[in-house]
PDB file of C-alpha atoms and ligand atoms in Angstrom:
ATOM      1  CA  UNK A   1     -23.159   3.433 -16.584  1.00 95.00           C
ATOM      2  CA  UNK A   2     -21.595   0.087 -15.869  1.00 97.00           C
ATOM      3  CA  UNK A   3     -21.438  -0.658 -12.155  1.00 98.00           C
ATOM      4  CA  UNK A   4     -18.620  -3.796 -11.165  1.00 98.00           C
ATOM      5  CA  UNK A   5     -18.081  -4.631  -7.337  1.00 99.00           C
ATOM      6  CA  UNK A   6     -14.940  -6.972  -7.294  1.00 99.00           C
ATOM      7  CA  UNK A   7     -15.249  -8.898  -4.163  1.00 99.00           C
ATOM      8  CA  UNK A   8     -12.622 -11.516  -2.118  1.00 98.00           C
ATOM      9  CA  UNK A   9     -12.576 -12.728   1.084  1.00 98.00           C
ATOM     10  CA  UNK A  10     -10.598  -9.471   3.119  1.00 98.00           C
ATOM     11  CA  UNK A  11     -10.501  -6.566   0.836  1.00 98.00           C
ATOM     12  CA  UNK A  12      -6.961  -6.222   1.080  1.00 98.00           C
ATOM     13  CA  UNK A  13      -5.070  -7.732  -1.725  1.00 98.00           C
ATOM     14  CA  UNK A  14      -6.805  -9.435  -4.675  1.00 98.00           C
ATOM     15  CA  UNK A  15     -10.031  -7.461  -5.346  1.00 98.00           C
ATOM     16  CA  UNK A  16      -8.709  -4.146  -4.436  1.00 98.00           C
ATOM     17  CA  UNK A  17      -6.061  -4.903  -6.515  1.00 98.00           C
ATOM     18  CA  UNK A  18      -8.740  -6.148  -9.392  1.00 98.00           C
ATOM     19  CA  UNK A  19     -10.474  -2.374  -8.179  1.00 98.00           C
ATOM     20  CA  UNK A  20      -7.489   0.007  -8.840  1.00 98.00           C
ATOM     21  CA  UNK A  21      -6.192  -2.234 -12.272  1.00 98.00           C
ATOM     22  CA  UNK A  22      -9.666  -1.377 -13.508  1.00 98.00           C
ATOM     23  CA  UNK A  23      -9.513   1.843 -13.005  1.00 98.00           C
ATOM     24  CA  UNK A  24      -6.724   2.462 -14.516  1.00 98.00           C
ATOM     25  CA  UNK A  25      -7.660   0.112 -17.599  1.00 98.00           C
ATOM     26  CA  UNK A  26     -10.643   2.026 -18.157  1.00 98.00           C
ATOM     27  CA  UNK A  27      -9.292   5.652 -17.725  1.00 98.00           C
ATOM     28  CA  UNK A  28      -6.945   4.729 -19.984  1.00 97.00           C
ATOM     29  CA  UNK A  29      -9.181   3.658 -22.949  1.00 97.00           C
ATOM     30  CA  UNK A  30     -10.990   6.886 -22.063  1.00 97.00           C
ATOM     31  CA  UNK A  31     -14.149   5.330 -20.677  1.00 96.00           C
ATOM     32  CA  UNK A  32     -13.880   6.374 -17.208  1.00 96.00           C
ATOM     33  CA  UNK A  33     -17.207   8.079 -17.114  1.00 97.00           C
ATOM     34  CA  UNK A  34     -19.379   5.043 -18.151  1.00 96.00           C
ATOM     35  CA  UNK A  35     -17.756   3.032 -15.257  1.00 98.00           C
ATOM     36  CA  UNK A  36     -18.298   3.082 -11.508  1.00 98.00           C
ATOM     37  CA  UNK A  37     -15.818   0.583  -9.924  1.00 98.00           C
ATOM     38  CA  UNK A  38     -15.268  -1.069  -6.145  1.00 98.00           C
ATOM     39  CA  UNK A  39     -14.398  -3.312  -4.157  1.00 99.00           C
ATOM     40  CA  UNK A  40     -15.452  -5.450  -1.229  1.00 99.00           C
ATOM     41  CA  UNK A  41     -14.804  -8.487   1.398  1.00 99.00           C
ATOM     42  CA  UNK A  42     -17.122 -11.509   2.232  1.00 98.00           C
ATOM     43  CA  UNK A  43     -15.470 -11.587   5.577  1.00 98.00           C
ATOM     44  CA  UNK A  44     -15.064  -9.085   8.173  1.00 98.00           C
ATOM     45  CA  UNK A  45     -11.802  -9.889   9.079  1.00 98.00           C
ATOM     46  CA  UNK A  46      -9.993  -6.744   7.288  1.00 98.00           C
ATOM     47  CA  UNK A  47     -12.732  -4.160   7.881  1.00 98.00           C
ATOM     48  CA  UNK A  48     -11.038  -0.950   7.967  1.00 98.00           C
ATOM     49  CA  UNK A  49      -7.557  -2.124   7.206  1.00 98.00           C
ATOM     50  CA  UNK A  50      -5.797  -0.269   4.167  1.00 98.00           C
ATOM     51  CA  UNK A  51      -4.687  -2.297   0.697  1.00 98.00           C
ATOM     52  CA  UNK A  52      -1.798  -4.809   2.013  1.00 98.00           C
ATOM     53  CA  UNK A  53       1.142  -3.476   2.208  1.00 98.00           C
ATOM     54  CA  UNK A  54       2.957  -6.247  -0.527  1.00 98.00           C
ATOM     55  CA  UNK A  55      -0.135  -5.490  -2.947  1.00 98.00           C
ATOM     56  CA  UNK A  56      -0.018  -2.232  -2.561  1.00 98.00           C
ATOM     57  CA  UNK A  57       3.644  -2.030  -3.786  1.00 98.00           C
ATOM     58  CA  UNK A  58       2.676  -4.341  -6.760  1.00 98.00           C
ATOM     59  CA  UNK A  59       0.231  -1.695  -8.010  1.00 98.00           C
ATOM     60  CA  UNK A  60       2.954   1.340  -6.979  1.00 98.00           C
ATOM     61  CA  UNK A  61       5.301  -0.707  -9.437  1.00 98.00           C
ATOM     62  CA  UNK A  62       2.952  -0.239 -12.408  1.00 98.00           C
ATOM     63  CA  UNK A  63       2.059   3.169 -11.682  1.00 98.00           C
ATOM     64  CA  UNK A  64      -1.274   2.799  -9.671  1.00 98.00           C
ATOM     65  CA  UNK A  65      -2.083   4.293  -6.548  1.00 98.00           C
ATOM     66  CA  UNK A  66      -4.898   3.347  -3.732  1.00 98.00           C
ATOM     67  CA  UNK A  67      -4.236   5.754  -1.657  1.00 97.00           C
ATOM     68  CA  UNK A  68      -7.233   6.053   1.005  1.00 97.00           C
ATOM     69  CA  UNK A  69      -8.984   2.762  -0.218  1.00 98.00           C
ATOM     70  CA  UNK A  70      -9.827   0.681   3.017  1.00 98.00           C
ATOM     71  CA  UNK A  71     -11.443  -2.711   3.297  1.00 98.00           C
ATOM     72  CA  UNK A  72     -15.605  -3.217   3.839  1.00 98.00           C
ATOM     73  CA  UNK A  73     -17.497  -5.944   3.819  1.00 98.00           C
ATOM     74  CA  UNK A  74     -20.141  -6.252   1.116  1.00 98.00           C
ATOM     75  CA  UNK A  75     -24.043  -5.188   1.961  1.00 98.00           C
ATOM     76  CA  UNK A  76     -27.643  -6.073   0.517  1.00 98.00           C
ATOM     77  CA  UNK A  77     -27.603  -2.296  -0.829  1.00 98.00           C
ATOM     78  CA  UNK A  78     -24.400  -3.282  -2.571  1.00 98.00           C
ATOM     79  CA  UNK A  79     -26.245  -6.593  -4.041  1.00 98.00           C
ATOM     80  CA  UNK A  80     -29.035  -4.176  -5.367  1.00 98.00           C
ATOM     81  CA  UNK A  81     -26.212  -1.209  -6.599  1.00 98.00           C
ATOM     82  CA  UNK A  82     -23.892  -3.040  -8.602  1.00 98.00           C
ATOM     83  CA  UNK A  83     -24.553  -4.792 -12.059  1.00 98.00           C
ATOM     84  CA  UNK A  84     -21.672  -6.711 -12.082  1.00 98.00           C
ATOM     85  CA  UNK A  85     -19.963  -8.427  -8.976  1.00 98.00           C
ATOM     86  CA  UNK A  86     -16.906 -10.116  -9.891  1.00 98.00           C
ATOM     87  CA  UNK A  87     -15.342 -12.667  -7.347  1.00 98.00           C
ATOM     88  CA  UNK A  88     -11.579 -13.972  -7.334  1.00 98.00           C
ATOM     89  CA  UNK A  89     -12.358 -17.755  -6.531  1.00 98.00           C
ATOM     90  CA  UNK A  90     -14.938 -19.947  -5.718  1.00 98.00           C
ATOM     91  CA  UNK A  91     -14.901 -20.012  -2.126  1.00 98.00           C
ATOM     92  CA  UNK A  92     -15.933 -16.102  -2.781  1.00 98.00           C
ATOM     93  CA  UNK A  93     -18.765 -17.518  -4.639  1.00 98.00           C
ATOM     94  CA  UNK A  94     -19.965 -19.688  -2.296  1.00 98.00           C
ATOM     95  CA  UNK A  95     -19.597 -17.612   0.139  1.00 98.00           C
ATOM     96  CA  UNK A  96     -22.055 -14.733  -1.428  1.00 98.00           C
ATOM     97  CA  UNK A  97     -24.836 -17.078  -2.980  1.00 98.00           C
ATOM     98  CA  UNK A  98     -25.043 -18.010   0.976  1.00 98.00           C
ATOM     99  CA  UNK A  99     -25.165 -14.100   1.967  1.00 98.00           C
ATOM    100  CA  UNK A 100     -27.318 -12.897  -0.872  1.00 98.00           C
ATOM    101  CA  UNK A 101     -30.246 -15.839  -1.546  1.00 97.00           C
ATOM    102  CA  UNK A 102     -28.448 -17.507  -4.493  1.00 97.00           C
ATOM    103  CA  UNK A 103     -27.812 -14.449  -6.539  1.00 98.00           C
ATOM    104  CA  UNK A 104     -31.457 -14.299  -7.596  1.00 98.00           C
ATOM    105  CA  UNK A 105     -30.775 -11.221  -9.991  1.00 98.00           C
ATOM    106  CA  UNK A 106     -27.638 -13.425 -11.311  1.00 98.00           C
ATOM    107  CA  UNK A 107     -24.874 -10.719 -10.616  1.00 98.00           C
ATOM    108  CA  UNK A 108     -22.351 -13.128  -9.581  1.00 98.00           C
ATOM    109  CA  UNK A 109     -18.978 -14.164 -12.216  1.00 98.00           C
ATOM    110  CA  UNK A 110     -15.551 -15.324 -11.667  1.00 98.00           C
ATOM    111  CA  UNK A 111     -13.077 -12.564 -13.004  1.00 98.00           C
ATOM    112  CA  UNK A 112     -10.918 -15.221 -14.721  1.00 98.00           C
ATOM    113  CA  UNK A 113     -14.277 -17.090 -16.369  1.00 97.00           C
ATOM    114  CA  UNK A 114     -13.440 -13.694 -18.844  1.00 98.00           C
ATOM    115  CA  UNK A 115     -10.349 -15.067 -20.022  1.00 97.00           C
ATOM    116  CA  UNK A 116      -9.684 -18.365 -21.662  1.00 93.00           C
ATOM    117  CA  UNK A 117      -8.239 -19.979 -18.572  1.00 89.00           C
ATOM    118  CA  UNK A 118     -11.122 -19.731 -16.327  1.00 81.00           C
ATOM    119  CA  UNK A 119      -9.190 -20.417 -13.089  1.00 93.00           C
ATOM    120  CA  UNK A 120      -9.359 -18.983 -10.088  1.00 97.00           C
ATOM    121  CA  UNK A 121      -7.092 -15.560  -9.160  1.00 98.00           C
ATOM    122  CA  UNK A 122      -3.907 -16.815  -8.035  1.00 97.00           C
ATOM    123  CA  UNK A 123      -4.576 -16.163  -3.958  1.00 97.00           C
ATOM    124  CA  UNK A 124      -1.452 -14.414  -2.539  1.00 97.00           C
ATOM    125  CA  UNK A 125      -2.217 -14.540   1.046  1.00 96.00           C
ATOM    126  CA  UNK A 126      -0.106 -17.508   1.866  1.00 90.00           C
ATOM    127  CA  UNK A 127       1.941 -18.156  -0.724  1.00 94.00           C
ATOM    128  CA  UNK A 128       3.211 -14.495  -1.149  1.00 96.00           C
ATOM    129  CA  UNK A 129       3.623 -14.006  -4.803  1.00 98.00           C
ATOM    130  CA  UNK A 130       1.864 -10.935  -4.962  1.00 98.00           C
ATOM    131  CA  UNK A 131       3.564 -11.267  -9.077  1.00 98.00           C
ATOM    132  CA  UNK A 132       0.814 -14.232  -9.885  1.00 97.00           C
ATOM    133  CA  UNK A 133      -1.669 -12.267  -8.494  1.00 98.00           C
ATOM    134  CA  UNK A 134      -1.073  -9.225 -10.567  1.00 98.00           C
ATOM    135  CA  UNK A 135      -0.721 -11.238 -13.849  1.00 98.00           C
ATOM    136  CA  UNK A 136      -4.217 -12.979 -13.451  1.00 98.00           C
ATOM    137  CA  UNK A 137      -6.090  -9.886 -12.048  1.00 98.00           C
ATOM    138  CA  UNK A 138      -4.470  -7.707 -15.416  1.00 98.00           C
ATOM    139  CA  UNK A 139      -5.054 -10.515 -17.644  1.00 98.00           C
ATOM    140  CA  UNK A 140      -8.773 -10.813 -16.177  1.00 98.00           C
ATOM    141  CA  UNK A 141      -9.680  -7.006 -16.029  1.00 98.00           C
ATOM    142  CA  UNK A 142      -8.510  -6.309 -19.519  1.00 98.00           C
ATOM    143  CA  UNK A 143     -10.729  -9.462 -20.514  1.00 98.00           C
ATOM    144  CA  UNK A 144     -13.513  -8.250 -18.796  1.00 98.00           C
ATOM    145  CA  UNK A 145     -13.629  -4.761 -20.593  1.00 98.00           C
ATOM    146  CA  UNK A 146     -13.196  -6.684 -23.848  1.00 97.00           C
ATOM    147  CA  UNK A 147     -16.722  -8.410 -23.001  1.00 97.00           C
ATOM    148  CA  UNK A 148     -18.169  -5.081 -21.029  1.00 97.00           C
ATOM    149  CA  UNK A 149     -17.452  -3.292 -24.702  1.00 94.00           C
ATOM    150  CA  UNK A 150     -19.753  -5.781 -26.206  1.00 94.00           C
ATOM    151  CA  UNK A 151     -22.700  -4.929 -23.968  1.00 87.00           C
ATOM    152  CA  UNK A 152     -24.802  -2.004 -24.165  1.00 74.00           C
TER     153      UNK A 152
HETATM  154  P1  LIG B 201      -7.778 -11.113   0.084  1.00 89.92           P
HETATM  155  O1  LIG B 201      -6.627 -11.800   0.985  1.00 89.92           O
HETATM  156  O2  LIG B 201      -9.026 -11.946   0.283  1.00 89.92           O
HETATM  157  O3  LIG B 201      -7.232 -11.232  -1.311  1.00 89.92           O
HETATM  158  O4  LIG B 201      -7.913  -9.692   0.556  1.00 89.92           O
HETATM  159  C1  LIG B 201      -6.838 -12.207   2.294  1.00 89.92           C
HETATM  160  C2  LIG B 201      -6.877 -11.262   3.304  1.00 89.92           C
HETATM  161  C3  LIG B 201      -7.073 -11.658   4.608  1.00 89.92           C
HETATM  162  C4  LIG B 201      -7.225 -13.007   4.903  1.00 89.92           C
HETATM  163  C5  LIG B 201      -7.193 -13.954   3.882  1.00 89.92           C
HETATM  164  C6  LIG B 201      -7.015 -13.536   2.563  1.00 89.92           C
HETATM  165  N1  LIG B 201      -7.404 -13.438   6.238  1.00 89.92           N
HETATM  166  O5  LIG B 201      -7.526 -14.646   6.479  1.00 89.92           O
HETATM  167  O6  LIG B 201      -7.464 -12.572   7.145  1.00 89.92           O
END
């Protein structure tokens, strides 16, 4: 069982968005049960709040639904759960070697360091192209599985 925990700053747009395209990636290569995938904030600012509205209808578009998901922020037990947490940029980064000791167990990655652009996930919140941020996040899940398939 792979564990992933994609993580941004609310929980609202680009890693529940990053959550629900991997989930949908994986269930349809068939590998659904060796996968448990999330998704969580650094902030608290969302807590609560359902996927954003605009991202929401960018997944709808393709098919995907996240119904019921709501933001949280990530815990220490999440540090501990997941194998693999997977942030969108590098304030995200920053921001959880501060919370979690400098990633001692060395969980932390960059979803697009899977791909061969290694940029950041285009950030939608003020620039409203909700379209960038669905290319990078598809082009950087499907990447990802690529390398998970090549791990035990
Ligand atoms: P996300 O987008 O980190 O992709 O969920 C944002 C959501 C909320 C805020 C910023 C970015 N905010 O400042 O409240």
């Amino acid at each position: 069982m792979k564990k992933i925990l994609f993580v941004c700053l609310g929980n609202i747009c680009r890693s529940p968005m990053a959550e629900f395209v991997m989930k949908d990636i994986v269930r349809k290569a068939g590998l659904e049960h060796e996968f448990e995938i999330a998704s969580a904030a650094t902030s608290t600012y969302e807590i609560g709040n359902p996927v954003y509205p605009p991202a929401r209808q960018k997944l709808a578009e393709h098919g995907i639904d996240c119904k019921g998901k709501t933001a949280r922020q990530i815990t220490k037990r999440d540090y501990d759960y997941y194998d693999y947490i997977i942030a969108m940029d590098n304030s995200n980064i920053s921001n959880l070697r501060k919370m979690f000791s400098n990633d001692p167990d060395g969980k932390f990655s960059m979803l697009m360091s899977y791909t061969s652009r290694h940029s950041e996930v285009a950030d939608p919140w003020y620039t409203r192209d909700f379209e960038a941020t669905w290319k990078d996040v598809t082009e950087g899940c499907n990447a990802l599985l690529e390398w998970l398939k090549t791990k035990d």
